[in-house]
CSV table of C-alpha atoms and ligand atoms in Angstrom, one decimal:
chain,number,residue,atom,x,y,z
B,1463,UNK,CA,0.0,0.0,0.0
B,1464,UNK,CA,1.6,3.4,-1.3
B,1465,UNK,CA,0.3,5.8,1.7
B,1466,UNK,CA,-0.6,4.5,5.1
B,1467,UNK,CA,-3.6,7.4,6.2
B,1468,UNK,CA,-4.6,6.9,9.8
B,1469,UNK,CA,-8.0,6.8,11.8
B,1470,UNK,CA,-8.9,10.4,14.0
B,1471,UNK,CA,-8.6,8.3,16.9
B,1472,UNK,CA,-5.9,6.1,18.7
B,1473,UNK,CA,-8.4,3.1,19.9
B,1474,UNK,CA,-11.3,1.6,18.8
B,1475,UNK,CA,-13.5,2.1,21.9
B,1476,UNK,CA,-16.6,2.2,19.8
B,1477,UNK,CA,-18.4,3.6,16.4
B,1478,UNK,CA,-20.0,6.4,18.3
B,1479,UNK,CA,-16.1,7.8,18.0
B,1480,UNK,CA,-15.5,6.4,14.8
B,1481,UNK,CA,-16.3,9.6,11.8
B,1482,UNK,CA,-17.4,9.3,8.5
B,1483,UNK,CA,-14.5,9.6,7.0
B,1484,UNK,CA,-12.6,6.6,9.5
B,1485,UNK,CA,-15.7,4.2,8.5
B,1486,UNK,CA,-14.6,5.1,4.5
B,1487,UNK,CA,-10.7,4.5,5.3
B,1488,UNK,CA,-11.5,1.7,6.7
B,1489,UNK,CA,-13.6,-0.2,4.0
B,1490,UNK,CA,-11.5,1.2,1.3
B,1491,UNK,CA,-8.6,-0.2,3.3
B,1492,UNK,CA,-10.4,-3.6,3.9
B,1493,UNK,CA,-10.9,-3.5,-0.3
B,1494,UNK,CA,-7.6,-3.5,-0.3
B,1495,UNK,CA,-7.0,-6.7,2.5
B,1496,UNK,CA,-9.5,-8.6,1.0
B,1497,UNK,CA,-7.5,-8.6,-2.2
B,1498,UNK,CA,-4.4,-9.9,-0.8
B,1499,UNK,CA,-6.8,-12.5,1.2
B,1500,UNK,CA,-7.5,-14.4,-2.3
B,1501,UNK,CA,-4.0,-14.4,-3.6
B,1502,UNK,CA,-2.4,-18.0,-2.7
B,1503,UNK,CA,0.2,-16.0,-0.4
B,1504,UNK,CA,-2.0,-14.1,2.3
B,1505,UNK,CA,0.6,-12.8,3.7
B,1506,UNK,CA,1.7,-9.0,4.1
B,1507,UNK,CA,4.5,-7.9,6.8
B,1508,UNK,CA,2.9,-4.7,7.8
B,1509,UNK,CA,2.4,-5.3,11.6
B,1510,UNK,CA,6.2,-7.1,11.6
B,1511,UNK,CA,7.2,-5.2,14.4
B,1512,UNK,CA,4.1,-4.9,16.4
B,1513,UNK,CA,2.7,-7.7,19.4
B,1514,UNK,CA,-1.1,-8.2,19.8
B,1515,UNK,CA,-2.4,-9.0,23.3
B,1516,UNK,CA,-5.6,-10.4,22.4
B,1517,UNK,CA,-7.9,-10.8,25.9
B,1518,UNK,CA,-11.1,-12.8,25.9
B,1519,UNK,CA,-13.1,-12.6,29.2
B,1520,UNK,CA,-16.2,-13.5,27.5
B,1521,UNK,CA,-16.6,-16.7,24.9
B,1522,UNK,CA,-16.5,-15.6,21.5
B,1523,UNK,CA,-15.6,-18.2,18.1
B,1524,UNK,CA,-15.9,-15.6,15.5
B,1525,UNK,CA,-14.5,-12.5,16.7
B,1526,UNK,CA,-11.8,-13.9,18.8
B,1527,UNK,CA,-10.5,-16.0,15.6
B,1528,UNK,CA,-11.1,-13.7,13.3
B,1529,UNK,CA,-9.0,-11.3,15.2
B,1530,UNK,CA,-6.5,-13.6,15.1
B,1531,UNK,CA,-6.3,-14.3,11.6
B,1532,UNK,CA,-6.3,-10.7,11.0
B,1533,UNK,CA,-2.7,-10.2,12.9
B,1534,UNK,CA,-1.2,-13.3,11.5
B,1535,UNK,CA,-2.2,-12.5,8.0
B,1536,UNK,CA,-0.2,-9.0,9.2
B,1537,UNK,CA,2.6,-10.6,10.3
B,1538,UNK,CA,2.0,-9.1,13.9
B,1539,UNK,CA,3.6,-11.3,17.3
B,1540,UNK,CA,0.1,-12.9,19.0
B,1541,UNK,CA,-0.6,-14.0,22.7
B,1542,UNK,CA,-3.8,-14.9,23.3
B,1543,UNK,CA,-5.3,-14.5,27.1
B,1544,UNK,CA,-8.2,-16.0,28.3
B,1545,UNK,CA,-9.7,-15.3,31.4
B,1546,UNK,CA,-11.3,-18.4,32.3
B,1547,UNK,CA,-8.0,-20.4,32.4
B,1548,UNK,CA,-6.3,-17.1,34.0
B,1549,UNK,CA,-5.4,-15.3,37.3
B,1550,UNK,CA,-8.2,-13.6,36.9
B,1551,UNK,CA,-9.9,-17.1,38.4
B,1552,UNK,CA,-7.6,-16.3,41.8
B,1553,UNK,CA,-9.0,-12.3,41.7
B,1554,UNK,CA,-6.1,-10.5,39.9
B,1555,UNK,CA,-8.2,-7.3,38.9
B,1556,UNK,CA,-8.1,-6.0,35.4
B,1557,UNK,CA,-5.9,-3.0,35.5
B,1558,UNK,CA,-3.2,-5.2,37.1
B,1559,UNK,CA,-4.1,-8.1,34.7
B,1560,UNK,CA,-3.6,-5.9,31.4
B,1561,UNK,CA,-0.4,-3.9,33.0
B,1562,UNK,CA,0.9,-7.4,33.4
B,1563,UNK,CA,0.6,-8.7,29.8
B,1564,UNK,CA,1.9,-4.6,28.7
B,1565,UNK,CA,4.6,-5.1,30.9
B,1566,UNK,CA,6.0,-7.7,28.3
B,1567,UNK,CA,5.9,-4.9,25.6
B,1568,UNK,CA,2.3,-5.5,23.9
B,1569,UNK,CA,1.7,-2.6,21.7
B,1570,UNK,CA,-2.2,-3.3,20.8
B,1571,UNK,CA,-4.8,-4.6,23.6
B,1572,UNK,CA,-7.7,-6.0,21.6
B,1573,UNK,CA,-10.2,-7.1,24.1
B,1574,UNK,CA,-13.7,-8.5,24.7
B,1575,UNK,CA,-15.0,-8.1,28.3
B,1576,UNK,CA,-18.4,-8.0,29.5
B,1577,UNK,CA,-19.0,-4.9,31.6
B,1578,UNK,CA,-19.7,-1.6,29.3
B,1579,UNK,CA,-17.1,0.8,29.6
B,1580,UNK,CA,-14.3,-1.8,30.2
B,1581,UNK,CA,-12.0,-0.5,27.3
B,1582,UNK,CA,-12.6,3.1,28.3
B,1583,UNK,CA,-11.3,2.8,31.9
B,1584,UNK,CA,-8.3,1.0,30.3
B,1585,UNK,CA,-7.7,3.5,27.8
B,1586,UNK,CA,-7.6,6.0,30.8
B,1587,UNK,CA,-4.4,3.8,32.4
B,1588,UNK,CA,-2.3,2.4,29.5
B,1589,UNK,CA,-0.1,3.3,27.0
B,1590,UNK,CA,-1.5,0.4,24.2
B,1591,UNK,CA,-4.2,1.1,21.5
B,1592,UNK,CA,-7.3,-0.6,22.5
B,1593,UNK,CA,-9.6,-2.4,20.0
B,1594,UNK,CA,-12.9,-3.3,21.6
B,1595,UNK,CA,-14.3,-6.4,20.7
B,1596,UNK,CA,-17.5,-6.4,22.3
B,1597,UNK,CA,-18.3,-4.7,26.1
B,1598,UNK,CA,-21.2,-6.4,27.8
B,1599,UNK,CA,-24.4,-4.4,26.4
B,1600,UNK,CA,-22.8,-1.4,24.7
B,1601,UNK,CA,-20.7,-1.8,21.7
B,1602,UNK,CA,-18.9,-4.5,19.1
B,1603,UNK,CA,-17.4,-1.7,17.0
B,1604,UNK,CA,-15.9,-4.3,14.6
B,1605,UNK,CA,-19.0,-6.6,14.3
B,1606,UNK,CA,-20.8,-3.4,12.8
B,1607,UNK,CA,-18.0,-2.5,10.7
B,1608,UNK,CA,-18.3,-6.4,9.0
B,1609,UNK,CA,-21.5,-5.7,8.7
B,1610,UNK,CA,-22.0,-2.5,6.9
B,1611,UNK,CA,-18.8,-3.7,5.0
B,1612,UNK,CA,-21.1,-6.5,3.3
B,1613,UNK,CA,-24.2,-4.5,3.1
B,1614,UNK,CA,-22.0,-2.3,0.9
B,1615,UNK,CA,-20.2,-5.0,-1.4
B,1616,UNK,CA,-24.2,-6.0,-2.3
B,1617,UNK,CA,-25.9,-2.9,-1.9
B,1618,UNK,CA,-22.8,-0.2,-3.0
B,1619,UNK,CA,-23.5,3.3,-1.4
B,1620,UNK,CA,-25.4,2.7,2.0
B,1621,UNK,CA,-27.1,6.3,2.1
B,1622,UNK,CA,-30.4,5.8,1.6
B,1623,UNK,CA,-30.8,2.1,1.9
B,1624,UNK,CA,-33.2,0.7,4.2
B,1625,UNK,CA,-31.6,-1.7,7.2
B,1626,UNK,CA,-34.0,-3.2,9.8
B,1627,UNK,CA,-32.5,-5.2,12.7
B,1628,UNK,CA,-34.2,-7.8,13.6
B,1629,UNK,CA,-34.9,-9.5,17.6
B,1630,UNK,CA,-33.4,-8.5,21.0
B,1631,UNK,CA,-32.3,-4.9,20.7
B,1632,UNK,CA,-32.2,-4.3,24.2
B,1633,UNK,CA,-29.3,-6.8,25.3
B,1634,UNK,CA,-27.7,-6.5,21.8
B,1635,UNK,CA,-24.4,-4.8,21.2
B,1636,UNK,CA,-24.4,-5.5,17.6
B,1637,UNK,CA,-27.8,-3.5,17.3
B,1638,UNK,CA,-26.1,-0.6,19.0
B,1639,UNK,CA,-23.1,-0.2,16.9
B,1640,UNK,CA,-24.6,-1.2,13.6
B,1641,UNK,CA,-27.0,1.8,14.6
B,1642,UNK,CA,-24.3,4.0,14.7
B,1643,UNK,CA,-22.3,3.1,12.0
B,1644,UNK,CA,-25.5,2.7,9.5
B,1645,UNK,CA,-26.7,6.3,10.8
B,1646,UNK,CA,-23.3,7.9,10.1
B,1647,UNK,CA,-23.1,6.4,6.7
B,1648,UNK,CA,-26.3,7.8,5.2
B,1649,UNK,CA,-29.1,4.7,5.9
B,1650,UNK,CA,-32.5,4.1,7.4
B,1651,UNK,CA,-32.3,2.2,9.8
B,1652,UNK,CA,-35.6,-0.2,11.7
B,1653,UNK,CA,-35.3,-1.7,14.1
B,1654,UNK,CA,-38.2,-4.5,15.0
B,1655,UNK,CA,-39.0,-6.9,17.9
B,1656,UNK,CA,-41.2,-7.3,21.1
B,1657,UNK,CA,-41.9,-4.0,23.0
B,1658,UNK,CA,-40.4,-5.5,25.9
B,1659,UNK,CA,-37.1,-6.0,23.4
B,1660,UNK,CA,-36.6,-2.7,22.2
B,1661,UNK,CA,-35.0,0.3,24.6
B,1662,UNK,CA,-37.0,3.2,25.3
B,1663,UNK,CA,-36.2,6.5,23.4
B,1664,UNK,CA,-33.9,4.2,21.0
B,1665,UNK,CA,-36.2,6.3,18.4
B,1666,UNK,CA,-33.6,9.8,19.2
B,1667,UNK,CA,-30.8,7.6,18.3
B,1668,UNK,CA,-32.9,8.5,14.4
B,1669,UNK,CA,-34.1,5.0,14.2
B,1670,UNK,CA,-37.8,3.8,12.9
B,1671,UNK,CA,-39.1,1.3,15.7
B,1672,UNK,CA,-41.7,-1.3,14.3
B,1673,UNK,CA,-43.3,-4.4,16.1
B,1674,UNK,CA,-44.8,-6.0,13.3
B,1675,UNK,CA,-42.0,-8.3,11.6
B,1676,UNK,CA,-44.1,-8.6,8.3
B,1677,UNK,CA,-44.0,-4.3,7.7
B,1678,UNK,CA,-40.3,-4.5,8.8
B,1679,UNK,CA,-39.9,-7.2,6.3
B,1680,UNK,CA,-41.7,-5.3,3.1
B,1681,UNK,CA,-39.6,-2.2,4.3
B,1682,UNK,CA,-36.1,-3.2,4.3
B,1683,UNK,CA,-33.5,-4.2,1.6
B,1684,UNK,CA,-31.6,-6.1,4.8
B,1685,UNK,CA,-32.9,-8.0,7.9
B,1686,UNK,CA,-30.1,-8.5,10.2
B,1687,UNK,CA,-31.4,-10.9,12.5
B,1688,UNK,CA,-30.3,-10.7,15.8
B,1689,UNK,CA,-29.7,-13.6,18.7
B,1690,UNK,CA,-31.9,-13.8,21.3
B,1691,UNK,CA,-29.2,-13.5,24.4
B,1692,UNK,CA,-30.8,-15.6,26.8
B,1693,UNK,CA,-27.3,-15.0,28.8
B,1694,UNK,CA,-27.9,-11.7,29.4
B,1695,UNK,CA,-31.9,-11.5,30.5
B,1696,UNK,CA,-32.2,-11.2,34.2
B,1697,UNK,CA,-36.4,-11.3,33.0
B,1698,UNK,CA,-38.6,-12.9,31.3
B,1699,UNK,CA,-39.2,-10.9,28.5
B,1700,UNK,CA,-41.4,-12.9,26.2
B,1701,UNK,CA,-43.5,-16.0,27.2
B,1702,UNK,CA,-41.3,-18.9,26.1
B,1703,UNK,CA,-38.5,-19.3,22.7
B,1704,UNK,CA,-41.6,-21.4,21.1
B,1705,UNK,CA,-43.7,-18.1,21.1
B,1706,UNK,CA,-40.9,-15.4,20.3
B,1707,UNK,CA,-40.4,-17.6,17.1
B,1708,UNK,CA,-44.4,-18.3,15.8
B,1709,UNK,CA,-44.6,-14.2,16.1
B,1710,UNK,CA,-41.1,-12.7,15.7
B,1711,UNK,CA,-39.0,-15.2,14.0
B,1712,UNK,CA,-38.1,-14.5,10.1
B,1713,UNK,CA,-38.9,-17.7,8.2
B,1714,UNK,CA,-39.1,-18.6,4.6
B,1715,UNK,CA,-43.1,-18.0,4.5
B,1716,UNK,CA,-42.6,-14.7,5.4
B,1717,UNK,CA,-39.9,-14.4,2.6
B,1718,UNK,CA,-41.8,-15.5,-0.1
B,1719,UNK,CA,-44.5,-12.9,0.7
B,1720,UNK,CA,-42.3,-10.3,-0.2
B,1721,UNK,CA,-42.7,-8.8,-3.5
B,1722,UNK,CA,-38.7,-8.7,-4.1
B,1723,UNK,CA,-35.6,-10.6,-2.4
B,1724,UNK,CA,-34.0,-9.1,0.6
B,1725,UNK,CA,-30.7,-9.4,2.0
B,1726,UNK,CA,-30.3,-11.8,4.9
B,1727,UNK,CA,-27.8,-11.1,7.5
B,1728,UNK,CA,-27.0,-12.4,11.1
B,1729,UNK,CA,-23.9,-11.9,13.1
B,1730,UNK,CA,-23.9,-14.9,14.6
B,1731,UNK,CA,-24.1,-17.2,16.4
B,1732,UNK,CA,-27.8,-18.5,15.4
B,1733,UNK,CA,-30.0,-20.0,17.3
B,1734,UNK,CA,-31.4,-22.1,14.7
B,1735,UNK,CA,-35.4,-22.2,15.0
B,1736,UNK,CA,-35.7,-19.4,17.3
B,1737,UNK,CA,-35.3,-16.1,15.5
B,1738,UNK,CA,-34.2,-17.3,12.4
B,1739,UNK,CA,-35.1,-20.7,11.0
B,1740,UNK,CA,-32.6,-23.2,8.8
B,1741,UNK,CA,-34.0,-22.5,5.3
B,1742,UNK,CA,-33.5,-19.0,5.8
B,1743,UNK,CA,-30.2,-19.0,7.3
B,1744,UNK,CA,-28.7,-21.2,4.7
B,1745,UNK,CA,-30.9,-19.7,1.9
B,1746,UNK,CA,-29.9,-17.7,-1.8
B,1747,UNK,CA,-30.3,-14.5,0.1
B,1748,UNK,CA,-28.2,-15.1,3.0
B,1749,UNK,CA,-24.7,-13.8,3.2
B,1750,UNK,CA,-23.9,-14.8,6.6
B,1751,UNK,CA,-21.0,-16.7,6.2
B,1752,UNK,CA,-19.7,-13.8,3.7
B,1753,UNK,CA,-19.7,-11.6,7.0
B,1754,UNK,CA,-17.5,-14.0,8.7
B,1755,UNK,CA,-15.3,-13.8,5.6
B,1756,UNK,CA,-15.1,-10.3,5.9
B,1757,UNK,CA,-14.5,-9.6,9.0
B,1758,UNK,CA,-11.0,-11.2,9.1
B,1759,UNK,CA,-10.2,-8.1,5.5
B,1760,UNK,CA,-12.1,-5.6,8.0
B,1761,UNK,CA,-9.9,-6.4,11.2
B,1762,UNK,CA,-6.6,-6.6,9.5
B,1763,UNK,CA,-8.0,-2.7,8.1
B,1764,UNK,CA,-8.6,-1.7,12.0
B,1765,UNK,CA,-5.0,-3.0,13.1
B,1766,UNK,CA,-3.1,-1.8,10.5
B,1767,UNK,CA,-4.7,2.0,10.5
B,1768,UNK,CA,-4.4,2.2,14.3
B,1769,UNK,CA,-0.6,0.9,13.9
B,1770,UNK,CA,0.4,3.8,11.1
B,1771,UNK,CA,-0.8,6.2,14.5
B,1772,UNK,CA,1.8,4.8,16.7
R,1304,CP,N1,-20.6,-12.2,16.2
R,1304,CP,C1,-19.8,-12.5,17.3
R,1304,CP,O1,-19.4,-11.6,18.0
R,1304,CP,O2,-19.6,-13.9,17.5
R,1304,CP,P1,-18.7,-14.5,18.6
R,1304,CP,O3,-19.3,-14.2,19.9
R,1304,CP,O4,-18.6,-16.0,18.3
R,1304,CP,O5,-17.3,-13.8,18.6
């Protein structure tokens, strides 16, 4: 790559402090990655001299190896932490836990930990860039990148295209930074569920709010359908997983009612037959495993922009 341009911030804490123009440089920049990712040699040296601390206090199979794709394909030094077979187990805190690993000269912290906010009171006490992969309830910056990265490969331009997310808004992350990201590039965004699923006053974030899956469905040019995170509900917010599915699950019935395809998304993972049923999932209008593909061209984009800032 002739110039190496660099993101207006030093971490990736979220998309809320992402601008415009960072989302651009980084898709143009993932263009780029994903090219070298289909030549036999997917290999580039442009993170050589640069060690990744990747720290996983939450499970994760997608982001976690995606992540680590990513550095290898950049040639960066990797140690992978994970909390459950950690110190962390005996009560080491997390400041001392990170200034531990840094202490053995990591230069990017990319972590995924499951109270809001957890990246921000690191960045506040170390010297490493911080790349957020998902805090509890609030943000999976690089999750909504992937995704509007793929919305745009099918849909080009993303201003003025319709997006409704689909499920449990409330406990989702991916609906919050995908809100963000799709607001700042120019789309409409929907998002659709149970009332008891969707936050109040998520409408002054500029988002439609629709309960009826059937109007979201004629709306949108893409349903991202979103997991129901059973994990994370302290209530019982619809009457059973057999009922959320007969009136909020998108299956292929629904589908063929529409009077022209959609695009299918889901960030993963699925619970098959839930929100999202098999024939949909693994339909002609589904590009859920081309997310996953892209995510590894959109991370390597992340690490090597917040590398040329160092
Ligand atoms: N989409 C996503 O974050 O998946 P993982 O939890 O498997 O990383």
């Amino acid at each position: 790559m002739a110039t190496r341009q660099q993101l207006s911030t030093k971490h990736l804490l979220g998309i809320k402090y992402l601008t415009t123009e960072d989302i651009q440089l980084i898709f143009t920049t993932a263009d780029d990655f994903k090219e070298v990712l289909n030549r036999p040699v997917k290999k580039v040296p442009s993170l050589r001299d640069i060690t990744v601390a990747n720290l996983f206090f939450e499970n994760s199979t997608r982001t976690r190896i995606s992540f680590e794709l990513a550095e290898k394909r950049l040639s960066a030094d990797i140690v992978n932490f994970s909390a459950s077979s950690s110190s962390v187990k005996k009560g080491e805190t997390l400041l001392d836990t990170v200034n531990n690993i840094l202490s053995m000269k990591v230069d990017m912290v990319v972590m995924r930990h499951p109270a809001p906010g957890a990246h921000h009171f690191l960045a506040q006490h170390i010297d490493a860039n911080i790349i957020n992969a998902g805090d509890g309830t609030h943000e999976h910056p690089t999750q909504a990148l992937l995704d509007a990265f793929s919305m745009r490969e099918k849909l080009g331009d993303l201003a003025g295209k319709k997006i409704a997310i689909f499920g449990d808004i409330l406990h989702s992350r991916v609906a919050l930074s995908n809100i963000f990201c799709l607001r700042k590039l120019g789309a409409e965004v929907m998002v659709c569920g149970p009332p008891t699923l969707i936050p109040k006053h998520i409408d002054t974030l500029g988002v439609k709010v629709e309960h009826d899956v059937r109007q979201a469905l004629q709306w949108c040019d893409v349903a991202n359908i979103l997991r129901i995170q059973l994990e994370r509900q302290d209530l019982k917010y619809f009457p059973s997983l057999r009922e959320y599915s007969q009136y909020f699950g998108i299956n292929r019935e629904l589908l063929d009612e529409l009077d022209r395809p959609i695009i299918i998304m889901h960030p993963g993972p699925i619970n098959r037959g839930v929100e999202i049923t098999s024939d949909v999932a693994d339909s002609e209008h589904s590009i859920i495993l081309q997310q996953v593909e892209n995510g590894v061209a959109v991370r390597m984009a992340v690490l090597y922009l917040l590398a040329a800032g160092r």
